[in-house]
Amino acid sequence: MKNALITGITGQDGSYLAEFLLEKKYRVYGIMRRKSVVDYGNVEHIKDKINFIYADMTDSVSLITAMKISQADEVYNLAAQSFVATSWEQPLSTADIDGIGVTNILEAIRIIKPNARFYQASTSEMFGLVQEIPQTEKTPFYPRSPYGVAKLYGHWITKNYRESYNLYACSGILFNHESERRGKEFVTRKITDAVARIKHGILNHLELGNMDSKRDWGHSKDYVRAMWLMLQQDKADDYVIATNETRTVREFVEMAFKHVGIEVEWHRKGIDEVGKDKSTNKIVVKINPKFFRPAEVEILLGNPAKANKELGWIREISFAELVKRMVDNDMSIVEKEIKISNIK
Ligand code: NAP
Ligand code: GDD
């Protein structure tokens, strides 16, 4: 039985990875932050199967202790302040957690169990102002947010520890991946949650920022499988994980509404643009400039050819299926909420 330590286990990816590793019969340890109210986040449903350790990415002693307790064979570093917009509001804590935090966990591995295998959650945000389309492992980086800059440090320190200390340390350069468990501040979940509420008549409209930015969106369940595959190879390396398809935020909006039978028609331009329900002429989408970012990543499109070839990784959940799953999930959550409020 192998031991795995997951930082960020309560998050979206942490929860799918924990399920995946439990199925493979790993003993799963997960790092949790102390909160005033105990909250297992996305692993509430499997909390009895996980060995939790209280630790924080900014506290190196707690990470050394976590390595000592878990004696992990594989360490998946998924913990991060992961919301790009917040990284302008909290640039220093983002740097501490997403940048220096990576050195903290690498040092814990080096001190306690240098033969442990390490996965770093790198990101397509590091490509930022993209230098070529599509992006591959060889594309130069140009981060556009404090988040992207911090993650780039994490990426390079992982490579550096691999080369300096011969650690088995990999970075997965993962493009956007979403799911029914996505945080509601990210654009996809914000859209699917709003679509469900508008459909049920409990929200008038959805407010968004830049609808023309393009993302390469996959499903988290497919992406955690790639993380595991990276740690099962003969040699540690870095891989782009993406779908090789890109869509605008606008396309996501259209498809999500279409799934509940609403056809959106666009009127006017710029910050005055609105999306109307074609059958009722009612406004369902508006622009709110507060959701624009100080610097935008306009287009992400990843080429996962190396992962396809060397890891045998292929994504199984299509874009249409991703949107469908997210909308269906939010529709049933909203229906339950309405039922409960009617009973009360
Ligand atoms: P997420 O849902 O936001 O989860 C982040 C996790 O990190 C949560 O469990 C959170 O704990 C934990 N965390 C935050 N600060 C911490 C700290 N100081 N110490 C310990 N834990 C801390 O993110 P995700 O979407 O699953 O993403 C997982 C990782 O992949 C992140 O590193 C993200 O940057 C990276 N990534 C994500 C994507 C994507 O599209 N999803 C793409 C590329 C890379 P709490 O529950 O206590 O907040
Ligand atoms: N969140 C949000 N809210 N984004 C909006 C909105 C809005 O109201 N309106 C437009 N957008 C645009 C953003 O400007 C961005 O171009 C795009 O929608 C996607 O935003 P997010 O869903 O917040 O994700 P992200 O691409 O910034 O970052 C995600 O993907 C990265 C990988 O490329 C996160 O998961 C990061 O942690 C991850 O590294």
Short mmCIF file of C-alpha atoms and ligand atoms in Angstrom, two decimals:
data_model
loop_
_atom_site.label_atom_id
_atom_site.label_comp_id
_atom_site.label_asym_id
_atom_site.label_seq_id
_atom_site.Cartn_x
_atom_site.Cartn_y
_atom_site.Cartn_z
CA MET A 1 0.00 0.00 0.00
CA LYS A 2 1.46 3.37 -1.06
CA ASN A 3 1.08 6.55 0.97
CA ALA A 4 0.08 9.79 -0.73
CA LEU A 5 0.05 13.28 0.75
CA ILE A 6 -2.24 15.84 -0.91
CA THR A 7 -1.97 19.54 -0.09
CA GLY A 8 -5.17 21.39 -1.05
CA ILE A 9 -7.26 18.24 -0.48
CA THR A 10 -10.40 20.26 0.34
CA GLY A 11 -10.31 22.01 -3.07
CA GLN A 12 -11.73 20.95 -6.43
CA ASP A 13 -8.75 18.93 -7.71
CA GLY A 14 -7.78 17.64 -4.25
CA SER A 15 -11.18 15.98 -3.88
CA TYR A 16 -11.11 14.22 -7.27
CA LEU A 17 -7.49 13.15 -6.74
CA ALA A 18 -8.31 11.76 -3.28
CA GLU A 19 -11.16 9.69 -4.77
CA PHE A 20 -8.86 8.49 -7.57
CA LEU A 21 -6.06 7.44 -5.19
CA LEU A 22 -8.44 5.76 -2.72
CA GLU A 23 -9.76 3.70 -5.61
CA LYS A 24 -6.17 2.69 -6.37
CA LYS A 25 -5.84 1.60 -2.71
CA TYR A 26 -3.47 4.34 -1.59
CA ARG A 27 -3.42 5.43 2.06
CA VAL A 28 -4.39 9.08 1.61
CA TYR A 29 -3.15 11.90 3.85
CA GLY A 30 -4.43 15.42 3.34
CA ILE A 31 -3.33 18.78 4.62
CA MET A 32 -6.05 20.99 6.05
CA ARG A 33 -5.95 24.55 7.30
CA ARG A 34 -7.33 25.33 10.73
CA LYS A 35 -10.58 27.31 10.42
CA SER A 36 -12.93 28.70 13.07
CA VAL A 37 -15.60 26.31 11.81
CA VAL A 38 -14.39 22.86 10.77
CA ASP A 39 -15.00 22.51 7.05
CA TYR A 40 -13.96 19.53 4.93
CA GLY A 41 -14.93 21.33 1.72
CA ASN A 42 -15.13 19.04 -1.29
CA VAL A 43 -14.05 15.91 0.64
CA GLU A 44 -16.88 15.99 3.20
CA HIS A 45 -18.34 12.83 1.59
CA ILE A 46 -15.11 10.81 1.99
CA LYS A 47 -13.69 12.41 5.14
CA ASP A 48 -13.66 9.12 7.07
CA LYS A 49 -11.29 7.60 4.52
CA ILE A 50 -8.70 10.40 4.73
CA ASN A 51 -5.99 11.00 7.31
CA PHE A 52 -6.07 14.75 7.90
CA ILE A 53 -3.06 16.73 9.11
CA TYR A 54 -3.39 20.38 10.12
CA ALA A 55 -0.75 22.37 8.25
CA ASP A 56 -0.27 25.47 6.14
CA MET A 57 1.89 26.07 3.06
CA THR A 58 3.40 29.14 4.72
CA ASP A 59 4.50 27.20 7.83
CA SER A 60 7.47 25.02 6.90
CA VAL A 61 7.55 23.29 10.28
CA SER A 62 3.98 22.08 9.78
CA LEU A 63 4.95 20.66 6.37
CA ILE A 64 7.98 18.85 7.79
CA THR A 65 5.66 17.33 10.41
CA ALA A 66 3.17 16.36 7.68
CA MET A 67 5.93 14.52 5.79
CA LYS A 68 7.04 12.81 9.02
CA ILE A 69 3.52 11.63 9.84
CA SER A 70 2.54 10.57 6.33
CA GLN A 71 5.86 9.07 5.19
CA ALA A 72 4.41 9.82 1.75
CA ASP A 73 5.68 7.97 -1.32
CA GLU A 74 3.92 10.53 -3.51
CA VAL A 75 3.26 14.19 -2.68
CA TYR A 76 0.74 16.21 -4.71
CA ASN A 77 1.09 19.94 -4.08
CA LEU A 78 -2.32 21.33 -5.04
CA ALA A 79 -2.67 23.95 -2.28
CA ALA A 80 -2.81 27.52 -3.56
CA GLN A 81 -4.57 30.85 -3.46
CA SER A 82 -5.95 29.85 -6.84
CA PHE A 83 -8.24 32.74 -7.81
CA VAL A 84 -6.39 35.04 -10.22
CA ALA A 85 -8.50 38.15 -9.44
CA THR A 86 -7.72 37.89 -5.72
CA SER A 87 -4.01 37.84 -6.44
CA TRP A 88 -4.11 41.60 -7.18
CA GLU A 89 -5.84 42.20 -3.83
CA GLN A 90 -3.52 39.86 -1.90
CA PRO A 91 -0.25 39.77 -3.85
CA LEU A 92 1.96 39.01 -0.85
CA SER A 93 -0.01 36.12 0.64
CA THR A 94 -0.43 34.73 -2.90
CA ALA A 95 3.37 34.83 -3.32
CA ASP A 96 3.89 33.21 0.10
CA ILE A 97 1.45 30.36 -0.52
CA ASP A 98 1.85 29.74 -4.26
CA GLY A 99 5.55 30.59 -4.57
CA ILE A 100 7.55 30.18 -1.33
CA GLY A 101 5.09 27.48 -0.20
CA VAL A 102 6.47 25.24 -2.94
CA THR A 103 10.00 25.58 -1.56
CA ASN A 104 8.63 24.82 1.91
CA ILE A 105 7.15 21.50 0.81
CA LEU A 106 10.20 20.61 -1.34
CA GLU A 107 12.46 21.21 1.68
CA ALA A 108 10.19 19.04 3.84
CA ILE A 109 10.58 16.24 1.26
CA ARG A 110 14.35 16.75 1.02
CA ILE A 111 14.74 16.60 4.80
CA ILE A 112 12.33 13.77 5.63
CA LYS A 113 11.97 11.54 2.56
CA PRO A 114 14.06 12.54 -0.48
CA ASN A 115 12.94 9.50 -2.48
CA ALA A 116 9.29 10.65 -2.37
CA ARG A 117 7.85 11.62 -5.76
CA PHE A 118 6.55 15.19 -6.09
CA TYR A 119 3.84 16.77 -8.26
CA GLN A 120 3.62 20.57 -8.55
CA ALA A 121 0.36 22.18 -9.74
CA SER A 122 1.74 24.56 -12.35
CA THR A 123 -0.60 26.46 -14.61
CA SER A 124 -1.26 27.83 -18.08
CA GLU A 125 -1.52 31.27 -16.37
CA MET A 126 2.31 31.24 -16.60
CA PHE A 127 1.92 31.73 -20.39
CA GLY A 128 -0.11 34.91 -19.75
CA LEU A 129 0.61 37.24 -22.65
CA VAL A 130 1.06 34.25 -24.88
CA GLN A 131 4.18 34.10 -27.00
CA GLU A 132 2.77 31.47 -29.37
CA ILE A 133 -0.48 29.63 -30.10
CA PRO A 134 -0.95 26.83 -29.17
CA GLN A 135 1.19 26.68 -26.04
CA THR A 136 3.50 23.71 -25.40
CA GLU A 137 6.17 22.78 -22.84
CA LYS A 138 8.63 24.84 -24.94
CA THR A 139 6.58 28.08 -25.11
CA PRO A 140 8.29 30.97 -23.24
CA PHE A 141 6.42 32.19 -20.14
CA TYR A 142 5.00 35.73 -19.66
CA PRO A 143 2.76 35.77 -16.56
CA ARG A 144 0.15 38.55 -16.33
CA SER A 145 -0.97 38.41 -12.67
CA PRO A 146 0.64 38.17 -9.24
CA TYR A 147 -0.80 34.63 -9.22
CA GLY A 148 0.96 33.76 -12.48
CA VAL A 149 4.24 35.24 -11.25
CA ALA A 150 4.09 33.29 -7.96
CA LYS A 151 3.25 30.07 -9.81
CA LEU A 152 6.19 30.63 -12.15
CA TYR A 153 8.51 30.71 -9.14
CA GLY A 154 6.92 27.44 -7.94
CA HIS A 155 7.45 25.95 -11.39
CA TRP A 156 11.14 26.86 -11.58
CA ILE A 157 11.97 25.87 -7.99
CA THR A 158 10.47 22.45 -8.72
CA LYS A 159 12.70 22.09 -11.78
CA ASN A 160 15.65 23.41 -9.77
CA TYR A 161 15.21 20.85 -6.96
CA ARG A 162 14.97 18.11 -9.58
CA GLU A 163 18.28 19.24 -11.08
CA SER A 164 20.03 20.21 -7.81
CA TYR A 165 19.05 17.28 -5.60
CA ASN A 166 17.93 14.69 -8.12
CA LEU A 167 14.42 14.67 -6.60
CA TYR A 168 11.67 13.03 -8.64
CA ALA A 169 9.79 16.32 -9.07
CA CYS A 170 7.33 17.07 -11.90
CA SER A 171 5.26 20.08 -12.88
CA GLY A 172 1.96 19.66 -14.64
CA ILE A 173 1.22 22.77 -16.68
CA LEU A 174 -2.53 22.39 -16.47
CA PHE A 175 -4.94 24.50 -18.50
CA ASN A 176 -8.29 25.52 -17.00
CA HIS A 177 -10.29 22.61 -15.67
CA GLU A 178 -13.68 22.87 -14.08
CA SER A 179 -16.34 20.66 -12.55
CA GLU A 180 -19.47 20.47 -10.44
CA ARG A 181 -17.13 21.18 -7.48
CA ARG A 182 -15.63 24.39 -8.90
CA GLY A 183 -15.64 27.44 -6.61
CA LYS A 184 -18.46 29.84 -7.47
CA GLU A 185 -16.17 32.83 -8.10
CA PHE A 186 -14.61 31.17 -11.18
CA VAL A 187 -16.39 32.16 -14.36
CA THR A 188 -17.73 28.74 -15.41
CA ARG A 189 -19.41 27.95 -12.10
CA LYS A 190 -20.57 31.55 -11.74
CA ILE A 191 -22.33 31.12 -15.09
CA THR A 192 -23.87 27.70 -14.42
CA ASP A 193 -25.07 28.75 -10.96
CA ALA A 194 -26.66 31.91 -12.40
CA VAL A 195 -28.24 30.01 -15.32
CA ALA A 196 -29.95 27.66 -12.85
CA ARG A 197 -31.20 30.59 -10.73
CA ILE A 198 -32.43 32.59 -13.75
CA LYS A 199 -34.20 29.49 -15.12
CA HIS A 200 -35.99 29.07 -11.78
CA GLY A 201 -36.91 32.76 -11.62
CA ILE A 202 -34.90 33.56 -8.49
CA LEU A 203 -32.25 35.71 -10.23
CA ASN A 204 -32.81 38.39 -12.87
CA HIS A 205 -29.50 38.46 -14.65
CA LEU A 206 -25.83 37.47 -14.59
CA GLU A 207 -23.06 40.12 -14.45
CA LEU A 208 -19.71 39.39 -16.11
CA GLY A 209 -16.46 41.11 -17.11
CA ASN A 210 -14.49 40.28 -20.25
CA MET A 211 -16.59 37.86 -22.31
CA ASP A 212 -14.12 37.70 -25.18
CA SER A 213 -11.24 36.03 -23.36
CA LYS A 214 -10.61 32.48 -24.52
CA ARG A 215 -9.89 29.46 -22.39
CA ASP A 216 -9.01 25.82 -22.97
CA TRP A 217 -11.51 24.17 -20.62
CA GLY A 218 -11.46 20.51 -19.51
CA HIS A 219 -12.94 18.53 -16.61
CA SER A 220 -10.97 18.16 -13.35
CA LYS A 221 -11.63 14.40 -13.22
CA ASP A 222 -9.59 13.89 -16.40
CA TYR A 223 -6.82 16.18 -15.16
CA VAL A 224 -6.13 14.49 -11.80
CA ARG A 225 -5.49 11.24 -13.70
CA ALA A 226 -2.71 13.07 -15.56
CA MET A 227 -1.14 14.14 -12.25
CA TRP A 228 -0.92 10.54 -11.11
CA LEU A 229 0.44 9.34 -14.46
CA MET A 230 3.28 11.90 -14.21
CA LEU A 231 4.45 10.28 -10.97
CA GLN A 232 4.43 6.73 -12.44
CA GLN A 233 7.10 7.31 -15.13
CA ASP A 234 10.78 6.22 -15.16
CA LYS A 235 11.94 9.83 -15.26
CA ALA A 236 10.46 13.03 -13.83
CA ASP A 237 9.44 15.62 -16.42
CA ASP A 238 7.00 18.50 -17.04
CA TYR A 239 3.85 18.17 -19.15
CA VAL A 240 1.14 20.40 -20.65
CA ILE A 241 -2.35 19.06 -19.89
CA ALA A 242 -5.04 20.62 -22.07
CA THR A 243 -7.82 19.81 -24.53
CA ASN A 244 -6.40 21.56 -27.61
CA GLU A 245 -9.72 23.46 -27.98
CA THR A 246 -10.39 27.06 -27.00
CA ARG A 247 -13.71 28.88 -26.42
CA THR A 248 -14.72 32.37 -25.38
CA VAL A 249 -16.49 33.06 -22.10
CA ARG A 250 -19.39 34.18 -24.35
CA GLU A 251 -19.57 30.70 -25.92
CA PHE A 252 -19.70 29.15 -22.45
CA VAL A 253 -22.59 31.49 -21.55
CA GLU A 254 -24.50 30.62 -24.74
CA MET A 255 -24.07 26.88 -24.28
CA ALA A 256 -25.04 26.92 -20.59
CA PHE A 257 -28.26 28.87 -21.27
CA LYS A 258 -29.04 26.70 -24.28
CA HIS A 259 -28.90 23.62 -22.07
CA VAL A 260 -31.91 24.93 -20.10
CA GLY A 261 -33.76 26.01 -23.25
CA ILE A 262 -32.81 29.70 -23.30
CA GLU A 263 -31.34 31.14 -26.50
CA VAL A 264 -29.21 34.23 -25.79
CA GLU A 265 -29.07 37.09 -28.32
CA TRP A 266 -26.42 39.79 -27.95
CA HIS A 267 -27.25 43.52 -28.26
CA ARG A 268 -25.10 46.68 -28.13
CA LYS A 269 -21.28 46.76 -27.68
CA GLY A 270 -18.58 47.27 -25.03
CA ILE A 271 -19.69 47.78 -21.44
CA ASP A 272 -23.25 48.43 -22.64
CA GLU A 273 -23.54 44.98 -24.17
CA VAL A 274 -26.40 42.82 -22.93
CA GLY A 275 -27.55 39.28 -23.56
CA LYS A 276 -31.31 38.81 -23.97
CA ASP A 277 -33.48 35.72 -23.77
CA LYS A 278 -34.63 35.53 -27.40
CA SER A 279 -38.09 34.24 -26.56
CA THR A 280 -38.96 36.82 -23.84
CA ASN A 281 -36.63 39.73 -24.74
CA LYS A 282 -35.65 39.86 -21.06
CA ILE A 283 -32.04 40.82 -20.21
CA VAL A 284 -30.20 37.81 -18.73
CA VAL A 285 -26.56 38.98 -19.06
CA LYS A 286 -24.99 42.38 -18.34
CA ILE A 287 -21.42 43.67 -18.21
CA ASN A 288 -20.05 44.93 -14.90
CA PRO A 289 -16.62 46.61 -15.23
CA LYS A 290 -15.73 45.53 -11.69
CA PHE A 291 -15.08 42.05 -13.11
CA PHE A 292 -12.43 43.29 -15.57
CA ARG A 293 -8.84 42.55 -14.52
CA PRO A 294 -5.89 44.98 -14.39
CA ALA A 295 -4.16 42.75 -16.98
CA GLU A 296 -5.92 40.02 -18.93
CA VAL A 297 -4.83 36.68 -20.36
CA GLU A 298 -6.63 36.90 -23.71
CA ILE A 299 -6.20 33.40 -25.08
CA LEU A 300 -5.13 30.03 -23.76
CA LEU A 301 -4.89 27.00 -26.02
CA GLY A 302 -2.72 24.07 -25.00
CA ASN A 303 -1.19 21.30 -27.06
CA PRO A 304 -1.07 18.12 -24.94
CA ALA A 305 0.80 16.04 -27.57
CA LYS A 306 3.67 15.18 -25.21
CA ALA A 307 1.29 13.93 -22.48
CA ASN A 308 -0.73 12.00 -25.09
CA LYS A 309 2.39 10.28 -26.36
CA GLU A 310 4.49 9.74 -23.22
CA LEU A 311 1.82 9.33 -20.52
CA GLY A 312 -0.90 7.84 -22.71
CA TRP A 313 -3.18 10.55 -21.30
CA ILE A 314 -6.31 11.53 -23.20
CA ARG A 315 -9.18 13.65 -21.97
CA GLU A 316 -12.49 11.80 -21.88
CA ILE A 317 -14.99 14.53 -20.97
CA SER A 318 -15.82 16.89 -23.85
CA PHE A 319 -16.56 20.61 -23.53
CA ALA A 320 -20.28 20.03 -24.20
CA GLU A 321 -20.39 17.30 -21.55
CA LEU A 322 -18.57 19.55 -19.06
CA VAL A 323 -21.13 22.35 -19.51
CA LYS A 324 -24.02 19.88 -19.29
CA ARG A 325 -22.73 18.29 -16.07
CA MET A 326 -22.16 21.68 -14.43
CA VAL A 327 -25.57 23.08 -15.40
CA ASP A 328 -27.42 19.87 -14.41
CA ASN A 329 -25.66 19.90 -11.05
CA ASP A 330 -26.56 23.53 -10.35
CA MET A 331 -30.15 22.98 -11.50
CA SER A 332 -30.57 20.21 -8.95
CA ILE A 333 -28.89 22.25 -6.17
CA VAL A 334 -31.24 25.19 -6.84
CA GLU A 335 -34.28 22.89 -6.99
CA LYS A 336 -33.35 21.48 -3.56
CA GLU A 337 -32.87 25.00 -2.16
CA ILE A 338 -36.32 26.02 -3.42
CA LYS A 339 -37.94 22.89 -1.96
CA ILE A 340 -36.36 23.56 1.45
CA SER A 341 -37.40 27.23 1.47
CA ASN A 342 -40.98 26.22 0.52
CA ILE A 343 -41.12 23.77 3.45
CA LYS A 344 -39.92 26.52 5.82
P1 NAP B 1 -9.05 25.27 -5.23
O1 NAP B 1 -10.35 24.56 -5.41
O2 NAP B 1 -9.06 26.74 -5.00
O3 NAP B 1 -8.29 24.56 -3.99
C1 NAP B 1 -7.18 25.16 -3.38
C2 NAP B 1 -6.82 24.39 -2.14
O4 NAP B 1 -5.66 25.00 -1.54
C3 NAP B 1 -7.90 24.37 -1.05
O5 NAP B 1 -7.94 23.09 -0.48
C4 NAP B 1 -7.39 25.39 -0.04
O6 NAP B 1 -7.81 25.13 1.28
C5 NAP B 1 -5.88 25.12 -0.15
N1 NAP B 1 -5.07 26.21 0.40
C6 NAP B 1 -5.11 27.53 0.08
N2 NAP B 1 -4.18 28.21 0.80
C7 NAP B 1 -3.56 27.31 1.59
C8 NAP B 1 -2.53 27.39 2.55
N3 NAP B 1 -1.96 28.57 2.88
N4 NAP B 1 -2.12 26.27 3.18
C9 NAP B 1 -2.71 25.07 2.89
N5 NAP B 1 -3.70 24.93 1.99
C10 NAP B 1 -4.11 26.03 1.34
O7 NAP B 1 -8.09 25.00 -6.47
P2 NAP B 1 -8.14 23.85 -7.60
O8 NAP B 1 -8.93 24.35 -8.76
O9 NAP B 1 -8.47 22.54 -6.97
O10 NAP B 1 -6.63 23.85 -8.09
C11 NAP B 1 -5.65 23.00 -7.49
C12 NAP B 1 -4.27 23.52 -7.81
O11 NAP B 1 -4.06 23.53 -9.22
C13 NAP B 1 -3.99 24.94 -7.36
O12 NAP B 1 -2.64 25.01 -6.99
C14 NAP B 1 -4.23 25.79 -8.61
O13 NAP B 1 -3.50 26.97 -8.54
C15 NAP B 1 -3.71 24.83 -9.67
N6 NAP B 1 -4.31 24.96 -10.99
C16 NAP B 1 -5.66 24.93 -11.14
C17 NAP B 1 -6.22 24.99 -12.41
C18 NAP B 1 -7.70 24.96 -12.61
O14 NAP B 1 -8.15 25.36 -13.70
N7 NAP B 1 -8.48 24.46 -11.66
C19 NAP B 1 -5.36 25.08 -13.54
C20 NAP B 1 -4.00 25.07 -13.34
C21 NAP B 1 -3.47 24.99 -12.07
P3 NAP B 1 -9.16 25.77 1.91
O15 NAP B 1 -10.25 24.80 1.59
O16 NAP B 1 -8.82 25.84 3.34
O17 NAP B 1 -9.36 27.11 1.27
N1 GDD B 2 -13.97 34.87 -12.42
C1 GDD B 2 -14.55 35.61 -13.36
N2 GDD B 2 -15.70 36.30 -13.07
N3 GDD B 2 -13.97 35.67 -14.59
C2 GDD B 2 -14.59 36.39 -15.53
C3 GDD B 2 -15.77 37.11 -15.29
C4 GDD B 2 -16.34 37.06 -13.99
O1 GDD B 2 -17.37 37.67 -13.71
N4 GDD B 2 -16.13 37.72 -16.45
C5 GDD B 2 -15.22 37.40 -17.36
N5 GDD B 2 -14.27 36.59 -16.81
C6 GDD B 2 -13.09 36.07 -17.51
C7 GDD B 2 -11.78 36.39 -16.80
O2 GDD B 2 -11.39 37.75 -17.05
C8 GDD B 2 -10.88 35.35 -17.46
O3 GDD B 2 -10.44 35.84 -18.71
C9 GDD B 2 -11.81 34.16 -17.71
O4 GDD B 2 -13.15 34.66 -17.54
C10 GDD B 2 -11.60 32.98 -16.77
O5 GDD B 2 -11.58 33.45 -15.44
P1 GDD B 2 -11.57 32.43 -14.19
O6 GDD B 2 -12.67 31.44 -14.33
O7 GDD B 2 -11.52 33.24 -12.94
O8 GDD B 2 -10.22 31.58 -14.41
P2 GDD B 2 -8.73 32.02 -14.79
O9 GDD B 2 -8.52 31.61 -16.21
O10 GDD B 2 -8.46 33.40 -14.42
O11 GDD B 2 -7.87 31.09 -13.82
C11 GDD B 2 -8.16 29.68 -13.66
O12 GDD B 2 -7.39 28.95 -14.58
C12 GDD B 2 -5.96 29.00 -14.38
C13 GDD B 2 -5.32 28.15 -15.47
O13 GDD B 2 -5.24 28.86 -16.65
C14 GDD B 2 -7.85 29.31 -12.23
O14 GDD B 2 -8.31 28.02 -11.99
C15 GDD B 2 -6.36 29.35 -11.93
O15 GDD B 2 -6.12 28.82 -10.62
C16 GDD B 2 -5.66 28.48 -12.98
O16 GDD B 2 -4.26 28.47 -12.75
#
